[in-house]
mmCIF file of C-alpha atoms in Angstrom:
data_model
loop_
_atom_site.group_PDB
_atom_site.id
_atom_site.type_symbol
_atom_site.label_atom_id
_atom_site.label_comp_id
_atom_site.label_asym_id
_atom_site.label_seq_id
_atom_site.Cartn_x
_atom_site.Cartn_y
_atom_site.Cartn_z
ATOM 1 C CA UNK O 808 0.000 0.000 0.000
ATOM 2 C CA UNK O 809 0.897 3.639 0.066
ATOM 3 C CA UNK O 810 0.017 7.005 1.507
ATOM 4 C CA UNK O 811 -1.429 9.753 -0.690
ATOM 5 C CA UNK O 812 -0.693 13.415 -0.040
ATOM 6 C CA UNK O 813 -1.972 16.733 -1.378
ATOM 7 C CA UNK O 814 -2.734 17.497 -4.148
ATOM 8 C CA UNK O 815 -3.472 13.884 -5.182
ATOM 9 C CA UNK O 816 -6.153 12.810 -2.658
ATOM 10 C CA UNK O 817 -8.934 13.254 -5.202
ATOM 11 C CA UNK O 818 -6.951 12.500 -8.359
ATOM 12 C CA UNK O 819 -6.026 8.982 -7.196
ATOM 13 C CA UNK O 820 -9.651 7.764 -7.007
ATOM 14 C CA UNK O 821 -10.098 6.770 -10.689
ATOM 15 C CA UNK O 822 -7.069 4.468 -10.392
ATOM 16 C CA UNK O 823 -8.544 2.443 -7.515
ATOM 17 C CA UNK O 824 -10.689 -0.687 -7.665
ATOM 18 C CA UNK O 825 -12.675 -0.034 -4.490
ATOM 19 C CA UNK O 826 -13.346 2.716 -1.974
ATOM 20 C CA UNK O 827 -13.989 2.358 1.734
ATOM 21 C CA UNK O 828 -17.405 3.883 2.621
ATOM 22 C CA UNK O 829 -15.748 6.743 4.545
ATOM 23 C CA UNK O 830 -13.471 7.605 1.607
ATOM 24 C CA UNK O 831 -16.447 7.432 -0.739
ATOM 25 C CA UNK O 832 -18.537 9.727 1.488
ATOM 26 C CA UNK O 833 -15.906 12.502 1.448
ATOM 27 C CA UNK O 834 -14.579 11.891 -2.065
ATOM 28 C CA UNK O 835 -10.933 11.770 -1.057
ATOM 29 C CA UNK O 836 -8.337 9.084 -0.323
ATOM 30 C CA UNK O 837 -5.158 9.290 1.715
ATOM 31 C CA UNK O 838 -4.347 5.584 2.057
ATOM 32 C CA UNK O 839 -4.280 2.846 -0.587
ATOM 33 C CA UNK O 840 -4.024 -0.822 0.267
ATOM 34 C CA UNK O 841 -3.136 -3.506 -2.273
ATOM 35 C CA UNK O 842 -4.876 -6.716 -1.242
ATOM 36 C CA UNK O 843 -4.201 -9.492 -3.749
ATOM 37 C CA UNK O 844 -3.962 -6.990 -6.604
ATOM 38 C CA UNK O 845 -7.136 -5.100 -5.608
ATOM 39 C CA UNK O 846 -6.401 -1.451 -4.824
ATOM 40 C CA UNK O 847 -8.714 -0.127 -2.115
ATOM 41 C CA UNK O 848 -8.786 3.527 -1.013
ATOM 42 C CA UNK O 849 -9.338 4.678 2.559
ATOM 43 C CA UNK O 850 -9.529 8.062 4.261
ATOM 44 C CA UNK O 851 -7.922 8.106 7.681
ATOM 45 C CA UNK O 852 -7.787 11.919 7.542
ATOM 46 C CA UNK O 853 -11.413 11.895 8.739
ATOM 47 C CA UNK O 854 -10.395 9.909 11.828
ATOM 48 C CA UNK O 855 -7.512 12.320 12.483
ATOM 49 C CA UNK O 856 -9.825 15.309 12.081
ATOM 50 C CA UNK O 857 -12.307 13.830 14.555
ATOM 51 C CA UNK O 858 -9.469 13.352 17.062
ATOM 52 C CA UNK O 859 -8.239 16.918 16.497
ATOM 53 C CA UNK O 860 -11.730 18.313 17.132
ATOM 54 C CA UNK O 861 -11.932 16.345 20.360
ATOM 55 C CA UNK O 862 -8.467 17.544 21.424
ATOM 56 C CA UNK O 863 -9.382 21.223 21.020
ATOM 57 C CA UNK O 864 -12.642 20.819 22.949
ATOM 58 C CA UNK O 865 -14.859 21.327 19.901
ATOM 59 C CA UNK O 866 -18.491 22.116 20.647
ATOM 60 C CA UNK O 867 -21.150 21.748 17.942
ATOM 61 C CA UNK O 868 -22.108 25.382 18.590
ATOM 62 C CA UNK O 869 -18.592 26.590 17.712
ATOM 63 C CA UNK O 870 -18.396 28.769 14.632
ATOM 64 C CA UNK O 871 -15.837 27.152 12.305
ATOM 65 C CA UNK O 872 -13.863 28.764 9.494
ATOM 66 C CA UNK O 873 -12.324 26.112 7.247
ATOM 67 C CA UNK O 874 -9.690 27.334 4.799
ATOM 68 C CA UNK O 875 -9.367 25.230 1.661
ATOM 69 C CA UNK O 876 -11.473 22.926 -0.497
ATOM 70 C CA UNK O 877 -9.130 20.084 -1.442
ATOM 71 C CA UNK O 878 -8.970 16.475 -0.294
ATOM 72 C CA UNK O 879 -8.054 17.132 3.331
ATOM 73 C CA UNK O 880 -10.714 19.866 3.560
ATOM 74 C CA UNK O 881 -13.249 17.262 2.441
ATOM 75 C CA UNK O 882 -12.150 14.953 5.262
ATOM 76 C CA UNK O 883 -12.312 17.760 7.827
ATOM 77 C CA UNK O 884 -15.760 18.802 6.594
ATOM 78 C CA UNK O 885 -16.883 15.183 6.964
ATOM 79 C CA UNK O 886 -15.543 15.123 10.528
ATOM 80 C CA UNK O 887 -17.301 18.402 11.336
ATOM 81 C CA UNK O 888 -20.562 16.963 10.031
ATOM 82 C CA UNK O 889 -20.084 13.780 12.101
ATOM 83 C CA UNK O 890 -19.525 15.990 15.160
ATOM 84 C CA UNK O 891 -22.758 17.903 14.547
ATOM 85 C CA UNK O 892 -21.195 21.264 13.679
ATOM 86 C CA UNK O 893 -23.931 23.872 13.256
ATOM 87 C CA UNK O 894 -21.938 26.789 11.834
ATOM 88 C CA UNK O 895 -19.414 25.920 9.134
ATOM 89 C CA UNK O 896 -17.923 28.563 6.866
ATOM 90 C CA UNK O 897 -15.446 27.778 4.114
ATOM 91 C CA UNK O 898 -13.044 30.093 2.290
ATOM 92 C CA UNK O 899 -11.057 28.913 -0.694
ATOM 93 C CA UNK O 900 -8.815 30.715 -3.149
ATOM 94 C CA UNK O 901 -10.977 29.460 -6.043
ATOM 95 C CA UNK O 902 -14.675 29.490 -5.229
ATOM 96 C CA UNK O 903 -15.544 26.959 -7.968
ATOM 97 C CA UNK O 904 -13.988 24.163 -5.876
ATOM 98 C CA UNK O 905 -16.478 24.809 -3.084
ATOM 99 C CA UNK O 906 -19.267 23.168 -5.114
ATOM 100 C CA UNK O 907 -17.666 19.728 -4.627
ATOM 101 C CA UNK O 908 -17.941 20.118 -0.867
ATOM 102 C CA UNK O 909 -21.719 20.604 -0.903
ATOM 103 C CA UNK O 910 -22.093 16.824 -1.358
ATOM 104 C CA UNK O 911 -20.535 16.303 2.074
ATOM 105 C CA UNK O 912 -22.240 18.899 4.294
ATOM 106 C CA UNK O 913 -24.011 22.228 4.363
ATOM 107 C CA UNK O 914 -21.832 25.290 4.844
ATOM 108 C CA UNK O 915 -21.685 28.971 4.003
ATOM 109 C CA UNK O 916 -19.032 30.314 1.667
ATOM 110 C CA UNK O 917 -16.760 33.185 2.648
ATOM 111 C CA UNK O 918 -14.698 34.857 -0.053
ATOM 112 C CA UNK O 919 -10.950 34.282 0.270
ATOM 113 C CA UNK O 920 -10.400 38.036 0.481
ATOM 114 C CA UNK O 921 -13.022 38.484 3.245
ATOM 115 C CA UNK O 922 -11.731 35.575 5.359
ATOM 116 C CA UNK O 923 -9.446 37.926 7.295
ATOM 117 C CA UNK O 924 -12.478 39.910 8.481
ATOM 118 C CA UNK O 925 -14.391 36.820 9.568
ATOM 119 C CA UNK O 926 -14.752 35.921 13.245
ATOM 120 C CA UNK O 927 -14.724 32.240 14.198
ATOM 121 C CA UNK O 928 -14.277 30.142 17.328
ATOM 122 C CA UNK O 929 -12.214 27.560 15.450
ATOM 123 C CA UNK O 930 -9.978 28.251 12.437
ATOM 124 C CA UNK O 931 -8.812 25.251 10.415
ATOM 125 C CA UNK O 932 -6.146 25.652 7.747
ATOM 126 C CA UNK O 933 -6.580 22.895 5.165
ATOM 127 C CA UNK O 934 -4.452 24.633 2.534
ATOM 128 C CA UNK O 935 -0.774 24.432 1.675
ATOM 129 C CA UNK O 936 -0.316 28.060 2.780
ATOM 130 C CA UNK O 937 2.563 28.114 5.263
ATOM 131 C CA UNK O 938 4.141 24.906 3.965
ATOM 132 C CA UNK O 939 7.855 24.751 3.200
ATOM 133 C CA UNK O 940 9.331 26.623 1.338
ATOM 134 C CA UNK O 941 6.785 29.402 2.110
ATOM 135 C CA UNK O 942 7.061 28.804 5.840
ATOM 136 C CA UNK O 943 6.938 32.499 6.747
ATOM 137 C CA UNK O 944 3.432 32.924 5.358
ATOM 138 C CA UNK O 945 0.252 32.471 7.384
ATOM 139 C CA UNK O 946 -3.169 31.938 5.806
ATOM 140 C CA UNK O 947 -4.606 34.351 8.413
ATOM 141 C CA UNK O 948 -3.164 37.540 9.894
ATOM 142 C CA UNK O 949 -2.564 37.667 13.641
ATOM 143 C CA UNK O 950 -5.489 40.074 14.088
ATOM 144 C CA UNK O 951 -7.852 37.386 12.716
ATOM 145 C CA UNK O 952 -6.809 34.977 15.469
ATOM 146 C CA UNK O 953 -7.738 37.264 18.361
ATOM 147 C CA UNK O 954 -11.347 36.094 18.722
ATOM 148 C CA UNK O 955 -10.820 32.382 18.092
ATOM 149 C CA UNK O 956 -10.296 29.788 20.799
ATOM 150 C CA UNK O 957 -8.465 27.196 18.687
ATOM 151 C CA UNK O 958 -6.475 26.702 15.478
ATOM 152 C CA UNK O 959 -5.976 23.442 13.612
ATOM 153 C CA UNK O 960 -3.443 23.276 10.769
ATOM 154 C CA UNK O 961 -2.718 20.511 8.253
ATOM 155 C CA UNK O 962 0.766 21.787 7.377
ATOM 156 C CA UNK O 963 3.430 19.320 8.562
ATOM 157 C CA UNK O 964 6.545 21.081 7.274
ATOM 158 C CA UNK O 965 7.609 23.159 9.070
ATOM 159 C CA UNK O 966 6.931 21.283 12.273
ATOM 160 C CA UNK O 967 5.134 24.326 13.713
ATOM 161 C CA UNK O 968 3.693 26.514 10.967
ATOM 162 C CA UNK O 969 3.456 30.284 11.248
ATOM 163 C CA UNK O 970 -0.286 30.188 12.029
ATOM 164 C CA UNK O 971 0.310 27.617 14.784
ATOM 165 C CA UNK O 972 3.192 29.670 16.214
ATOM 166 C CA UNK O 973 1.092 32.839 16.212
ATOM 167 C CA UNK O 974 -1.904 31.103 17.807
ATOM 168 C CA UNK O 975 0.279 29.456 20.467
ATOM 169 C CA UNK O 976 1.877 32.811 21.292
ATOM 170 C CA UNK O 977 -1.646 34.180 21.818
ATOM 171 C CA UNK O 978 -2.402 31.281 24.219
ATOM 172 C CA UNK O 979 -4.925 29.692 21.838
ATOM 173 C CA UNK O 980 -5.482 25.931 21.730
ATOM 174 C CA UNK O 981 -3.533 24.534 18.783
ATOM 175 C CA UNK O 982 -3.456 21.254 16.912
ATOM 176 C CA UNK O 983 -0.546 21.339 14.437
ATOM 177 C CA UNK O 984 -0.250 19.340 11.229
ATOM 178 C CA UNK O 985 2.281 16.865 12.570
ATOM 179 C CA UNK O 986 -0.322 15.713 15.131
ATOM 180 C CA UNK O 987 -2.921 15.311 12.384
ATOM 181 C CA UNK O 988 -0.381 13.291 10.410
ATOM 182 C CA UNK O 989 0.327 11.106 13.423
ATOM 183 C CA UNK O 990 -3.390 10.504 14.064
ATOM 184 C CA UNK O 991 -4.151 9.624 10.448
ATOM 185 C CA UNK O 992 -1.236 7.199 10.357
#
């Protein structure tokens, strides 16, 4: 088997013979198992996202701002739905990608430009913004973190992304990408 990383979590699906029900429900795969020549796709990102929500003390009344609309965003949206999230807002750099997420759960769209003015209890970065080599970039300015209680980031390199560093310095609850990676493994 193998692990699948961004940006291939959706693109790999046509090459697989079977999908686990969880992977099928979110339309993304991060793990492929070869069992006697049959390639089956799984999504353990959903499990990791559920664990991250538990770790930050997520409450279904929390207002969530999810950044991104790719494969890992699909898994996180699925986890939010499973946890009964009532207020989900999603911002993506290209709004056309948001349509794919409507199959998973209801949410409200926030324009990428307006995301910095949006107030949320939980901010989840499911983009590559802040990933090496652009490690000095944060998907949200520090001022946008003031009202939130927690930040979850999918970026694993660097070990502690800029958004996680900024949130930690502000005494916010953080769940960095390396922990998500550990949980999905």
